[in-house]
Amino acid sequence: SQTIHQWPATLVQPVGSPLSLECTVEGTSNPNLYWYRQAAGRGLQLLFYSVGIGQISSEVPQNLSASRPQDRQFILSSKKLLLSDSGFYLCAWSRLADAYEQYFGPGTRLTVT
Amino acid sequence: AQSVSQHNHHVILSEAASLELGCNYSYGGTVNLFWYVQYPGQHLQLLLKYFSGDPLVKGIKGFEAEFIKSKFSFNLRKPSVQWSDTAEYFCAVSHYNQGGKLIFGQGTELSVKP
């Protein structure tokens, strides 16, 4: 069966520090991969999605970037965090043939102080 | 731009009460519609989905949703809720040819009192 991992589970970082969140998927190949953010009191906002290694689409202009160095690895990064980057970050995957049904990871709670 | 609105931020019900959670979207084209659920301590998971055909779709655990195109709505219903239905519910929309790009609503927290 397929599983999705995210780490760390929680993170507290000062403003201006770098960020790296990692997501890995097991038990499938060539998945679509997604990064979402949920800010307090708001729904999930799609940040990035990827249909293959090195193929990243950004949905909103922001302080963050994403990379996909391996087929089942998706990384969310920032060179300098802002207070507004605080939130709950979710990684998800879907099959190429059924991109609408997405399977979510446990998420990372990021607090920027 | 597409958007999804969920009217209720927090709903509190007693067991056996009926449930209806509202969801409206703003997009005039062909859409696919979803309800996702997150139970306490668990990952977000798909509850039900509508692509085409019968506008009344049934999902897991006795949930159903009705797509009313003229009202741009996709409300979630359950005739009799249980304490185990306590969770956060998210409505989501995707344009039919935009792959997996889901637009989520703000979420509705449902608390069911035993």
mmCIF file with all atom_site columns, C-alpha atoms in Angstrom:
data_model
loop_
_atom_site.group_PDB
_atom_site.id
_atom_site.type_symbol
_atom_site.label_atom_id
_atom_site.label_alt_id
_atom_site.label_comp_id
_atom_site.label_asym_id
_atom_site.label_entity_id
_atom_site.label_seq_id
_atom_site.pdbx_PDB_ins_code
_atom_site.Cartn_x
_atom_site.Cartn_y
_atom_site.Cartn_z
_atom_site.occupancy
_atom_site.B_iso_or_equiv
_atom_site.pdbx_formal_charge
_atom_site.auth_seq_id
_atom_site.auth_comp_id
_atom_site.auth_asym_id
_atom_site.auth_atom_id
_atom_site.pdbx_PDB_model_num
ATOM 1   C CA . SER A 1 1   ? 0.000   0.000  0.000   1.00 0.00 ? 1   SER A CA 1
ATOM 2   C CA . GLN A 1 2   ? 0.988   3.601  -0.451  1.00 0.00 ? 2   GLN A CA 1
ATOM 3   C CA . THR A 1 3   ? 2.136   5.846  2.360   1.00 0.00 ? 3   THR A CA 1
ATOM 4   C CA . ILE A 1 4   ? 3.167   9.462  2.525   1.00 0.00 ? 4   ILE A CA 1
ATOM 5   C CA . HIS A 1 5   ? 5.579   10.917 5.048   1.00 0.00 ? 5   HIS A CA 1
ATOM 6   C CA . GLN A 1 6   ? 6.283   14.481 6.034   1.00 0.00 ? 6   GLN A CA 1
ATOM 7   C CA . TRP A 1 7   ? 8.869   15.845 8.385   1.00 0.00 ? 7   TRP A CA 1
ATOM 8   C CA . PRO A 1 8   ? 9.301   17.523 10.629  1.00 0.00 ? 8   PRO A CA 1
ATOM 9   C CA . ALA A 1 9   ? 5.887   17.406 12.273  1.00 0.00 ? 9   ALA A CA 1
ATOM 10  C CA . THR A 1 10  ? 6.362   20.772 13.955  1.00 0.00 ? 10  THR A CA 1
ATOM 11  C CA . LEU A 1 11  ? 8.903   23.520 13.453  1.00 0.00 ? 11  LEU A CA 1
ATOM 12  C CA . VAL A 1 12  ? 9.559   26.877 15.084  1.00 0.00 ? 12  VAL A CA 1
ATOM 13  C CA . GLN A 1 13  ? 11.888  29.130 13.115  1.00 0.00 ? 13  GLN A CA 1
ATOM 14  C CA . PRO A 1 14  ? 12.922  32.787 13.474  1.00 0.00 ? 14  PRO A CA 1
ATOM 15  C CA . VAL A 1 15  ? 12.181  35.344 10.791  1.00 0.00 ? 15  VAL A CA 1
ATOM 16  C CA . GLY A 1 16  ? 14.928  35.386 8.163   1.00 0.00 ? 16  GLY A CA 1
ATOM 17  C CA . SER A 1 17  ? 16.016  31.798 8.687   1.00 0.00 ? 17  SER A CA 1
ATOM 18  C CA . PRO A 1 18  ? 15.935  29.170 5.904   1.00 0.00 ? 18  PRO A CA 1
ATOM 19  C CA . LEU A 1 19  ? 13.340  26.433 5.610   1.00 0.00 ? 19  LEU A CA 1
ATOM 20  C CA . SER A 1 20  ? 13.309  22.918 4.253   1.00 0.00 ? 20  SER A CA 1
ATOM 21  C CA . LEU A 1 21  ? 10.292  20.636 4.550   1.00 0.00 ? 21  LEU A CA 1
ATOM 22  C CA . GLU A 1 22  ? 10.416  17.169 3.100   1.00 0.00 ? 22  GLU A CA 1
ATOM 23  C CA . CYS A 1 23  ? 7.749   14.882 1.733   1.00 0.00 ? 23  CYS A CA 1
ATOM 24  C CA . THR A 1 24  ? 8.232   11.337 0.496   1.00 0.00 ? 24  THR A CA 1
ATOM 25  C CA . VAL A 1 25  ? 5.800   8.822  -0.958  1.00 0.00 ? 25  VAL A CA 1
ATOM 26  C CA . GLU A 1 26  ? 6.169   5.059  -0.819  1.00 0.00 ? 26  GLU A CA 1
ATOM 27  C CA . GLY A 1 27  ? 4.439   2.306  -2.719  1.00 0.00 ? 27  GLY A CA 1
ATOM 28  C CA . THR A 1 28  ? 3.769   4.082  -5.995  1.00 0.00 ? 28  THR A CA 1
ATOM 29  C CA . SER A 1 29  ? 5.698   5.475  -8.923  1.00 0.00 ? 29  SER A CA 1
ATOM 30  C CA . ASN A 1 30  ? 5.338   8.615  -11.054 1.00 0.00 ? 30  ASN A CA 1
ATOM 31  C CA . PRO A 1 31  ? 2.894   10.295 -8.671  1.00 0.00 ? 31  PRO A CA 1
ATOM 32  C CA . ASN A 1 32  ? 1.684   13.844 -8.983  1.00 0.00 ? 32  ASN A CA 1
ATOM 33  C CA . LEU A 1 33  ? 2.878   15.717 -5.916  1.00 0.00 ? 33  LEU A CA 1
ATOM 34  C CA . TYR A 1 34  ? 1.398   18.790 -4.247  1.00 0.00 ? 34  TYR A CA 1
ATOM 35  C CA . TRP A 1 35  ? 2.218   21.287 -1.503  1.00 0.00 ? 35  TRP A CA 1
ATOM 36  C CA . TYR A 1 36  ? -0.666  23.044 0.246   1.00 0.00 ? 36  TYR A CA 1
ATOM 37  C CA . ARG A 1 37  ? -0.730  25.595 3.050   1.00 0.00 ? 37  ARG A CA 1
ATOM 38  C CA . GLN A 1 38  ? -3.507  26.161 5.525   1.00 0.00 ? 38  GLN A CA 1
ATOM 39  C CA . ALA A 1 39  ? -3.328  29.469 7.331   1.00 0.00 ? 39  ALA A CA 1
ATOM 40  C CA . ALA A 1 40  ? -5.371  30.000 10.491  1.00 0.00 ? 40  ALA A CA 1
ATOM 41  C CA . GLY A 1 41  ? -9.106  30.215 9.708   1.00 0.00 ? 41  GLY A CA 1
ATOM 42  C CA . ARG A 1 42  ? -8.603  29.612 5.998   1.00 0.00 ? 42  ARG A CA 1
ATOM 43  C CA . GLY A 1 43  ? -8.887  26.686 3.655   1.00 0.00 ? 43  GLY A CA 1
ATOM 44  C CA . LEU A 1 44  ? -6.085  24.823 1.987   1.00 0.00 ? 44  LEU A CA 1
ATOM 45  C CA . GLN A 1 45  ? -4.247  26.821 -0.629  1.00 0.00 ? 45  GLN A CA 1
ATOM 46  C CA . LEU A 1 46  ? -2.345  25.017 -3.375  1.00 0.00 ? 46  LEU A CA 1
ATOM 47  C CA . LEU A 1 47  ? 1.244   26.283 -3.463  1.00 0.00 ? 47  LEU A CA 1
ATOM 48  C CA . PHE A 1 48  ? 3.049   23.977 -5.891  1.00 0.00 ? 48  PHE A CA 1
ATOM 49  C CA . TYR A 1 49  ? 2.396   20.860 -7.875  1.00 0.00 ? 49  TYR A CA 1
ATOM 50  C CA . SER A 1 50  ? 4.651   18.544 -9.820  1.00 0.00 ? 50  SER A CA 1
ATOM 51  C CA . VAL A 1 51  ? 3.938   15.969 -12.500 1.00 0.00 ? 51  VAL A CA 1
ATOM 52  C CA . GLY A 1 52  ? 7.507   14.659 -12.689 1.00 0.00 ? 52  GLY A CA 1
ATOM 53  C CA . ILE A 1 53  ? 11.121  15.024 -11.594 1.00 0.00 ? 53  ILE A CA 1
ATOM 54  C CA . GLY A 1 54  ? 12.239  18.614 -11.986 1.00 0.00 ? 54  GLY A CA 1
ATOM 55  C CA . GLN A 1 55  ? 8.787   19.737 -13.155 1.00 0.00 ? 55  GLN A CA 1
ATOM 56  C CA . ILE A 1 56  ? 7.327   22.261 -10.727 1.00 0.00 ? 56  ILE A CA 1
ATOM 57  C CA . SER A 1 57  ? 4.377   24.590 -11.205 1.00 0.00 ? 57  SER A CA 1
ATOM 58  C CA . SER A 1 58  ? 3.842   27.468 -8.816  1.00 0.00 ? 58  SER A CA 1
ATOM 59  C CA . GLU A 1 59  ? 0.316   28.570 -8.088  1.00 0.00 ? 59  GLU A CA 1
ATOM 60  C CA . VAL A 1 60  ? 0.929   31.719 -6.072  1.00 0.00 ? 60  VAL A CA 1
ATOM 61  C CA . PRO A 1 61  ? 3.839   34.164 -5.980  1.00 0.00 ? 61  PRO A CA 1
ATOM 62  C CA . GLN A 1 62  ? 5.506   33.927 -2.637  1.00 0.00 ? 62  GLN A CA 1
ATOM 63  C CA . ASN A 1 63  ? 8.591   33.529 -0.577  1.00 0.00 ? 63  ASN A CA 1
ATOM 64  C CA . LEU A 1 64  ? 8.696   29.766 -1.042  1.00 0.00 ? 64  LEU A CA 1
ATOM 65  C CA . SER A 1 65  ? 10.058  27.376 -3.653  1.00 0.00 ? 65  SER A CA 1
ATOM 66  C CA . ALA A 1 66  ? 9.702   23.671 -4.329  1.00 0.00 ? 66  ALA A CA 1
ATOM 67  C CA . SER A 1 67  ? 11.913  21.004 -5.811  1.00 0.00 ? 67  SER A CA 1
ATOM 68  C CA . ARG A 1 68  ? 11.506  17.383 -6.815  1.00 0.00 ? 68  ARG A CA 1
ATOM 69  C CA . PRO A 1 69  ? 14.950  15.802 -6.898  1.00 0.00 ? 69  PRO A CA 1
ATOM 70  C CA . GLN A 1 70  ? 13.607  12.242 -7.040  1.00 0.00 ? 70  GLN A CA 1
ATOM 71  C CA . ASP A 1 71  ? 10.407  10.654 -8.316  1.00 0.00 ? 71  ASP A CA 1
ATOM 72  C CA . ARG A 1 72  ? 8.827   10.302 -4.879  1.00 0.00 ? 72  ARG A CA 1
ATOM 73  C CA . GLN A 1 73  ? 10.445  13.191 -3.026  1.00 0.00 ? 73  GLN A CA 1
ATOM 74  C CA . PHE A 1 74  ? 9.065   16.709 -2.840  1.00 0.00 ? 74  PHE A CA 1
ATOM 75  C CA . ILE A 1 75  ? 10.795  19.504 -0.936  1.00 0.00 ? 75  ILE A CA 1
ATOM 76  C CA . LEU A 1 76  ? 9.450   22.895 0.110   1.00 0.00 ? 76  LEU A CA 1
ATOM 77  C CA . SER A 1 77  ? 12.074  25.553 0.789   1.00 0.00 ? 77  SER A CA 1
ATOM 78  C CA . SER A 1 78  ? 12.645  29.153 1.650   1.00 0.00 ? 78  SER A CA 1
ATOM 79  C CA . LYS A 1 79  ? 15.859  31.164 1.838   1.00 0.00 ? 79  LYS A CA 1
ATOM 80  C CA . LYS A 1 80  ? 14.435  33.652 4.343   1.00 0.00 ? 80  LYS A CA 1
ATOM 81  C CA . LEU A 1 81  ? 11.235  33.029 6.260   1.00 0.00 ? 81  LEU A CA 1
ATOM 82  C CA . LEU A 1 82  ? 8.633   35.726 6.843   1.00 0.00 ? 82  LEU A CA 1
ATOM 83  C CA . LEU A 1 83  ? 6.093   35.902 9.669   1.00 0.00 ? 83  LEU A CA 1
ATOM 84  C CA . SER A 1 84  ? 3.375   35.337 7.076   1.00 0.00 ? 84  SER A CA 1
ATOM 85  C CA . ASP A 1 85  ? 4.874   31.941 6.201   1.00 0.00 ? 85  ASP A CA 1
ATOM 86  C CA . SER A 1 86  ? 3.474   30.516 9.443   1.00 0.00 ? 86  SER A CA 1
ATOM 87  C CA . GLY A 1 87  ? 0.848   27.862 8.870   1.00 0.00 ? 87  GLY A CA 1
ATOM 88  C CA . PHE A 1 88  ? 0.130   24.213 8.387   1.00 0.00 ? 88  PHE A CA 1
ATOM 89  C CA . TYR A 1 89  ? 1.822   22.681 5.339   1.00 0.00 ? 89  TYR A CA 1
ATOM 90  C CA . LEU A 1 90  ? 0.386   19.599 3.743   1.00 0.00 ? 90  LEU A CA 1
ATOM 91  C CA . CYS A 1 91  ? 1.925   17.413 1.085   1.00 0.00 ? 91  CYS A CA 1
ATOM 92  C CA . ALA A 1 92  ? -0.297  15.259 -1.105  1.00 0.00 ? 92  ALA A CA 1
ATOM 93  C CA . TRP A 1 93  ? 0.052   12.813 -3.945  1.00 0.00 ? 93  TRP A CA 1
ATOM 94  C CA . SER A 1 94  ? -2.233  11.475 -6.639  1.00 0.00 ? 94  SER A CA 1
ATOM 95  C CA . ARG A 1 95  ? -2.027  9.000  -9.456  1.00 0.00 ? 95  ARG A CA 1
ATOM 96  C CA . LEU A 1 96  ? -1.439  10.442 -12.898 1.00 0.00 ? 96  LEU A CA 1
ATOM 97  C CA . ALA A 1 97  ? -4.598  8.782  -14.183 1.00 0.00 ? 97  ALA A CA 1
ATOM 98  C CA . ASP A 1 98  ? -6.785  10.090 -11.371 1.00 0.00 ? 98  ASP A CA 1
ATOM 99  C CA . ALA A 1 99  ? -5.264  13.376 -10.305 1.00 0.00 ? 99  ALA A CA 1
ATOM 100 C CA . TYR A 1 100 ? -8.382  14.525 -8.487  1.00 0.00 ? 100 TYR A CA 1
ATOM 101 C CA . GLU A 1 101 ? -8.244  11.976 -5.706  1.00 0.00 ? 101 GLU A CA 1
ATOM 102 C CA . GLN A 1 102 ? -5.415  13.190 -3.575  1.00 0.00 ? 102 GLN A CA 1
ATOM 103 C CA . TYR A 1 103 ? -3.874  11.475 -0.583  1.00 0.00 ? 103 TYR A CA 1
ATOM 104 C CA . PHE A 1 104 ? -2.582  13.763 2.105   1.00 0.00 ? 104 PHE A CA 1
ATOM 105 C CA . GLY A 1 105 ? 0.294   13.500 4.515   1.00 0.00 ? 105 GLY A CA 1
ATOM 106 C CA . PRO A 1 106 ? 0.167   14.312 8.238   1.00 0.00 ? 106 PRO A CA 1
ATOM 107 C CA . GLY A 1 107 ? 1.361   17.886 7.725   1.00 0.00 ? 107 GLY A CA 1
ATOM 108 C CA . THR A 1 108 ? 3.972   20.173 9.262   1.00 0.00 ? 108 THR A CA 1
ATOM 109 C CA . ARG A 1 109 ? 3.031   22.948 11.670  1.00 0.00 ? 109 ARG A CA 1
ATOM 110 C CA . LEU A 1 110 ? 5.403   25.870 11.009  1.00 0.00 ? 110 LEU A CA 1
ATOM 111 C CA . THR A 1 111 ? 5.577   28.819 13.371  1.00 0.00 ? 111 THR A CA 1
ATOM 112 C CA . VAL A 1 112 ? 7.768   31.727 12.361  1.00 0.00 ? 112 VAL A CA 1
ATOM 113 C CA . THR A 1 113 ? 8.699   33.939 15.310  1.00 0.00 ? 113 THR A CA 1
ATOM 114 C CA . ALA B 2 1   ? -10.689 33.414 -10.068 1.00 0.00 ? 1   ALA B CA 1
ATOM 115 C CA . GLN B 2 2   ? -12.299 30.279 -8.760  1.00 0.00 ? 2   GLN B CA 1
ATOM 116 C CA . SER B 2 3   ? -13.314 30.268 -5.115  1.00 0.00 ? 3   SER B CA 1
ATOM 117 C CA . VAL B 2 4   ? -15.173 27.989 -2.746  1.00 0.00 ? 4   VAL B CA 1
ATOM 118 C CA . SER B 2 5   ? -17.293 29.165 0.189   1.00 0.00 ? 5   SER B CA 1
ATOM 119 C CA . GLN B 2 6   ? -18.400 27.075 3.107   1.00 0.00 ? 6   GLN B CA 1
ATOM 120 C CA . HIS B 2 7   ? -21.058 28.902 5.035   1.00 0.00 ? 7   HIS B CA 1
ATOM 121 C CA . ASN B 2 8   ? -20.614 27.360 8.440   1.00 0.00 ? 8   ASN B CA 1
ATOM 122 C CA . HIS B 2 9   ? -17.358 27.622 10.320  1.00 0.00 ? 9   HIS B CA 1
ATOM 123 C CA . HIS B 2 10  ? -18.418 25.450 13.248  1.00 0.00 ? 10  HIS B CA 1
ATOM 124 C CA . VAL B 2 11  ? -21.495 23.243 13.560  1.00 0.00 ? 11  VAL B CA 1
ATOM 125 C CA . ILE B 2 12  ? -22.539 21.544 16.789  1.00 0.00 ? 12  ILE B CA 1
ATOM 126 C CA . LEU B 2 13  ? -25.116 18.740 16.671  1.00 0.00 ? 13  LEU B CA 1
ATOM 127 C CA . SER B 2 14  ? -26.433 16.035 18.930  1.00 0.00 ? 14  SER B CA 1
ATOM 128 C CA . GLU B 2 15  ? -26.239 12.415 17.850  1.00 0.00 ? 15  GLU B CA 1
ATOM 129 C CA . ALA B 2 16  ? -29.027 11.342 15.471  1.00 0.00 ? 16  ALA B CA 1
ATOM 130 C CA . ALA B 2 17  ? -29.560 14.893 14.254  1.00 0.00 ? 17  ALA B CA 1
ATOM 131 C CA . SER B 2 18  ? -29.530 15.524 10.518  1.00 0.00 ? 18  SER B CA 1
ATOM 132 C CA . LEU B 2 19  ? -26.599 17.308 8.932   1.00 0.00 ? 19  LEU B CA 1
ATOM 133 C CA . GLU B 2 20  ? -26.298 19.638 5.995   1.00 0.00 ? 20  GLU B CA 1
ATOM 134 C CA . LEU B 2 21  ? -23.093 21.540 5.292   1.00 0.00 ? 21  LEU B CA 1
ATOM 135 C CA . GLY B 2 22  ? -23.240 24.207 2.625   1.00 0.00 ? 22  GLY B CA 1
ATOM 136 C CA . CYS B 2 23  ? -20.717 24.657 -0.164  1.00 0.00 ? 23  CYS B CA 1
ATOM 137 C CA . ASN B 2 24  ? -20.875 27.149 -3.002  1.00 0.00 ? 24  ASN B CA 1
ATOM 138 C CA . TYR B 2 25  ? -18.311 27.721 -5.712  1.00 0.00 ? 25  TYR B CA 1
ATOM 139 C CA . SER B 2 26  ? -17.730 30.474 -8.199  1.00 0.00 ? 26  SER B CA 1
ATOM 140 C CA . TYR B 2 27  ? -16.879 29.158 -11.627 1.00 0.00 ? 27  TYR B CA 1
ATOM 141 C CA . GLY B 2 28  ? -19.037 29.036 -14.710 1.00 0.00 ? 28  GLY B CA 1
ATOM 142 C CA . GLY B 2 29  ? -17.384 26.166 -16.529 1.00 0.00 ? 29  GLY B CA 1
ATOM 143 C CA . THR B 2 30  ? -17.458 22.424 -16.051 1.00 0.00 ? 30  THR B CA 1
ATOM 144 C CA . VAL B 2 31  ? -16.201 21.473 -12.632 1.00 0.00 ? 31  VAL B CA 1
ATOM 145 C CA . ASN B 2 32  ? -15.434 18.440 -10.540 1.00 0.00 ? 32  ASN B CA 1
ATOM 146 C CA . LEU B 2 33  ? -16.530 18.618 -6.909  1.00 0.00 ? 33  LEU B CA 1
ATOM 147 C CA . PHE B 2 34  ? -15.237 16.967 -3.772  1.00 0.00 ? 34  PHE B CA 1
ATOM 148 C CA . TRP B 2 35  ? -15.720 16.701 -0.061  1.00 0.00 ? 35  TRP B CA 1
ATOM 149 C CA . TYR B 2 36  ? -12.687 15.852 2.040   1.00 0.00 ? 36  TYR B CA 1
ATOM 150 C CA . VAL B 2 37  ? -12.751 15.056 5.759   1.00 0.00 ? 37  VAL B CA 1
ATOM 151 C CA . GLN B 2 38  ? -10.159 15.185 8.488   1.00 0.00 ? 38  GLN B CA 1
ATOM 152 C CA . TYR B 2 39  ? -10.945 13.186 11.621  1.00 0.00 ? 39  TYR B CA 1
ATOM 153 C CA . PRO B 2 40  ? -9.078  14.129 14.805  1.00 0.00 ? 40  PRO B CA 1
ATOM 154 C CA . GLY B 2 41  ? -5.514  12.883 14.614  1.00 0.00 ? 41  GLY B CA 1
ATOM 155 C CA . GLN B 2 42  ? -5.890  11.543 11.083  1.00 0.00 ? 42  GLN B CA 1
ATOM 156 C CA . HIS B 2 43  ? -4.885  12.638 7.609   1.00 0.00 ? 43  HIS B CA 1
ATOM 157 C CA . LEU B 2 44  ? -7.206  14.525 5.314   1.00 0.00 ? 44  LEU B CA 1
ATOM 158 C CA . GLN B 2 45  ? -9.088  11.979 3.179   1.00 0.00 ? 45  GLN B CA 1
ATOM 159 C CA . LEU B 2 46  ? -11.607 11.932 0.345   1.00 0.00 ? 46  LEU B CA 1
ATOM 160 C CA . LEU B 2 47  ? -15.236 11.550 1.459   1.00 0.00 ? 47  LEU B CA 1
ATOM 161 C CA . LEU B 2 48  ? -16.982 11.708 -1.920  1.00 0.00 ? 48  LEU B CA 1
ATOM 162 C CA . LYS B 2 49  ? -16.634 13.156 -5.392  1.00 0.00 ? 49  LYS B CA 1
ATOM 163 C CA . TYR B 2 50  ? -18.755 14.256 -8.318  1.00 0.00 ? 50  TYR B CA 1
ATOM 164 C CA . PHE B 2 51  ? -17.534 14.250 -11.910 1.00 0.00 ? 51  PHE B CA 1
ATOM 165 C CA . SER B 2 52  ? -20.686 13.830 -14.005 1.00 0.00 ? 52  SER B CA 1
ATOM 166 C CA . GLY B 2 53  ? -23.972 11.934 -14.174 1.00 0.00 ? 53  GLY B CA 1
ATOM 167 C CA . ASP B 2 54  ? -26.350 11.591 -11.266 1.00 0.00 ? 54  ASP B CA 1
ATOM 168 C CA . PRO B 2 55  ? -26.056 14.844 -9.267  1.00 0.00 ? 55  PRO B CA 1
ATOM 169 C CA . LEU B 2 56  ? -26.714 12.964 -6.022  1.00 0.00 ? 56  LEU B CA 1
ATOM 170 C CA . VAL B 2 57  ? -23.536 11.174 -5.037  1.00 0.00 ? 57  VAL B CA 1
ATOM 171 C CA . LYS B 2 58  ? -22.977 8.844  -2.147  1.00 0.00 ? 58  LYS B CA 1
ATOM 172 C CA . GLY B 2 59  ? -19.778 8.568  -0.191  1.00 0.00 ? 59  GLY B CA 1
ATOM 173 C CA . ILE B 2 60  ? -18.420 6.630  2.716   1.00 0.00 ? 60  ILE B CA 1
ATOM 174 C CA . LYS B 2 61  ? -20.082 6.369  6.129   1.00 0.00 ? 61  LYS B CA 1
ATOM 175 C CA . GLY B 2 62  ? -23.563 7.289  4.918   1.00 0.00 ? 62  GLY B CA 1
ATOM 176 C CA . PHE B 2 63  ? -22.687 10.725 3.583   1.00 0.00 ? 63  PHE B CA 1
ATOM 177 C CA . GLU B 2 64  ? -24.137 12.076 0.375   1.00 0.00 ? 64  GLU B CA 1
ATOM 178 C CA . ALA B 2 65  ? -23.896 15.313 -1.553  1.00 0.00 ? 65  ALA B CA 1
ATOM 179 C CA . GLU B 2 66  ? -26.078 16.939 -4.168  1.00 0.00 ? 66  GLU B CA 1
ATOM 180 C CA . PHE B 2 67  ? -24.751 18.976 -7.053  1.00 0.00 ? 67  PHE B CA 1
ATOM 181 C CA . ILE B 2 68  ? -27.149 21.768 -8.035  1.00 0.00 ? 68  ILE B CA 1
ATOM 182 C CA . LYS B 2 69  ? -25.626 23.414 -11.082 1.00 0.00 ? 69  LYS B CA 1
ATOM 183 C CA . SER B 2 70  ? -28.040 26.363 -11.144 1.00 0.00 ? 70  SER B CA 1
ATOM 184 C CA . LYS B 2 71  ? -27.092 27.246 -7.581  1.00 0.00 ? 71  LYS B CA 1
ATOM 185 C CA . PHE B 2 72  ? -23.377 26.490 -7.940  1.00 0.00 ? 72  PHE B CA 1
ATOM 186 C CA . SER B 2 73  ? -23.749 24.362 -4.833  1.00 0.00 ? 73  SER B CA 1
ATOM 187 C CA . PHE B 2 74  ? -22.538 20.991 -3.596  1.00 0.00 ? 74  PHE B CA 1
ATOM 188 C CA . ASN B 2 75  ? -23.994 20.529 -0.116  1.00 0.00 ? 75  ASN B CA 1
ATOM 189 C CA . LEU B 2 76  ? -23.044 17.623 2.091   1.00 0.00 ? 76  LEU B CA 1
ATOM 190 C CA . ARG B 2 77  ? -25.748 15.721 3.962   1.00 0.00 ? 77  ARG B CA 1
ATOM 191 C CA . LYS B 2 78  ? -26.190 12.906 6.402   1.00 0.00 ? 78  LYS B CA 1
ATOM 192 C CA . PRO B 2 79  ? -29.603 11.898 7.800   1.00 0.00 ? 79  PRO B CA 1
ATOM 193 C CA . SER B 2 80  ? -28.360 10.922 11.245  1.00 0.00 ? 80  SER B CA 1
ATOM 194 C CA . VAL B 2 81  ? -24.940 11.880 12.568  1.00 0.00 ? 81  VAL B CA 1
ATOM 195 C CA . GLN B 2 82  ? -22.868 9.891  15.017  1.00 0.00 ? 82  GLN B CA 1
ATOM 196 C CA . TRP B 2 83  ? -20.288 11.003 17.538  1.00 0.00 ? 83  TRP B CA 1
ATOM 197 C CA . SER B 2 84  ? -17.632 9.483  15.259  1.00 0.00 ? 84  SER B CA 1
ATOM 198 C CA . ASP B 2 85  ? -18.528 12.016 12.555  1.00 0.00 ? 85  ASP B CA 1
ATOM 199 C CA . THR B 2 86  ? -16.824 14.720 14.587  1.00 0.00 ? 86  THR B CA 1
ATOM 200 C CA . ALA B 2 87  ? -14.258 16.104 12.160  1.00 0.00 ? 87  ALA B CA 1
ATOM 201 C CA . GLU B 2 88  ? -13.396 18.996 9.892   1.00 0.00 ? 88  GLU B CA 1
ATOM 202 C CA . TYR B 2 89  ? -15.004 18.908 6.459   1.00 0.00 ? 89  TYR B CA 1
ATOM 203 C CA . PHE B 2 90  ? -13.604 20.611 3.375   1.00 0.00 ? 90  PHE B CA 1
ATOM 204 C CA . CYS B 2 91  ? -15.359 21.230 0.085   1.00 0.00 ? 91  CYS B CA 1
ATOM 205 C CA . ALA B 2 92  ? -13.126 21.433 -3.012  1.00 0.00 ? 92  ALA B CA 1
ATOM 206 C CA . VAL B 2 93  ? -13.525 22.235 -6.695  1.00 0.00 ? 93  VAL B CA 1
ATOM 207 C CA . SER B 2 94  ? -11.416 21.555 -9.728  1.00 0.00 ? 94  SER B CA 1
ATOM 208 C CA . HIS B 2 95  ? -11.909 22.689 -13.281 1.00 0.00 ? 95  HIS B CA 1
ATOM 209 C CA . TYR B 2 96  ? -12.380 19.582 -15.367 1.00 0.00 ? 96  TYR B CA 1
ATOM 210 C CA . ASN B 2 97  ? -9.233  20.059 -17.462 1.00 0.00 ? 97  ASN B CA 1
ATOM 211 C CA . GLN B 2 98  ? -6.900  21.369 -14.765 1.00 0.00 ? 98  GLN B CA 1
ATOM 212 C CA . GLY B 2 99  ? -5.685  18.050 -13.499 1.00 0.00 ? 99  GLY B CA 1
ATOM 213 C CA . GLY B 2 100 ? -5.402  17.871 -9.756  1.00 0.00 ? 100 GLY B CA 1
ATOM 214 C CA . LYS B 2 101 ? -5.507  21.583 -9.022  1.00 0.00 ? 101 LYS B CA 1
ATOM 215 C CA . LEU B 2 102 ? -8.042  21.650 -6.217  1.00 0.00 ? 102 LEU B CA 1
ATOM 216 C CA . ILE B 2 103 ? -9.506  24.842 -4.790  1.00 0.00 ? 103 ILE B CA 1
ATOM 217 C CA . PHE B 2 104 ? -10.567 24.278 -1.191  1.00 0.00 ? 104 PHE B CA 1
ATOM 218 C CA . GLY B 2 105 ? -13.101 26.019 0.981   1.00 0.00 ? 105 GLY B CA 1
ATOM 219 C CA . GLN B 2 106 ? -12.294 27.266 4.471   1.00 0.00 ? 106 GLN B CA 1
ATOM 220 C CA . GLY B 2 107 ? -13.532 24.129 6.148   1.00 0.00 ? 107 GLY B CA 1
ATOM 221 C CA . THR B 2 108 ? -16.375 23.412 8.579   1.00 0.00 ? 108 THR B CA 1
ATOM 222 C CA . GLU B 2 109 ? -15.685 21.949 11.965  1.00 0.00 ? 109 GLU B CA 1
ATOM 223 C CA . LEU B 2 110 ? -18.415 19.527 13.013  1.00 0.00 ? 110 LEU B CA 1
ATOM 224 C CA . SER B 2 111 ? -18.794 18.584 16.664  1.00 0.00 ? 111 SER B CA 1
ATOM 225 C CA . VAL B 2 112 ? -21.281 15.835 17.493  1.00 0.00 ? 112 VAL B CA 1
ATOM 226 C CA . LYS B 2 113 ? -22.343 15.557 21.123  1.00 0.00 ? 113 LYS B CA 1
ATOM 227 C CA . PRO B 2 114 ? -23.074 12.027 22.391  1.00 0.00 ? 114 PRO B CA 1
#
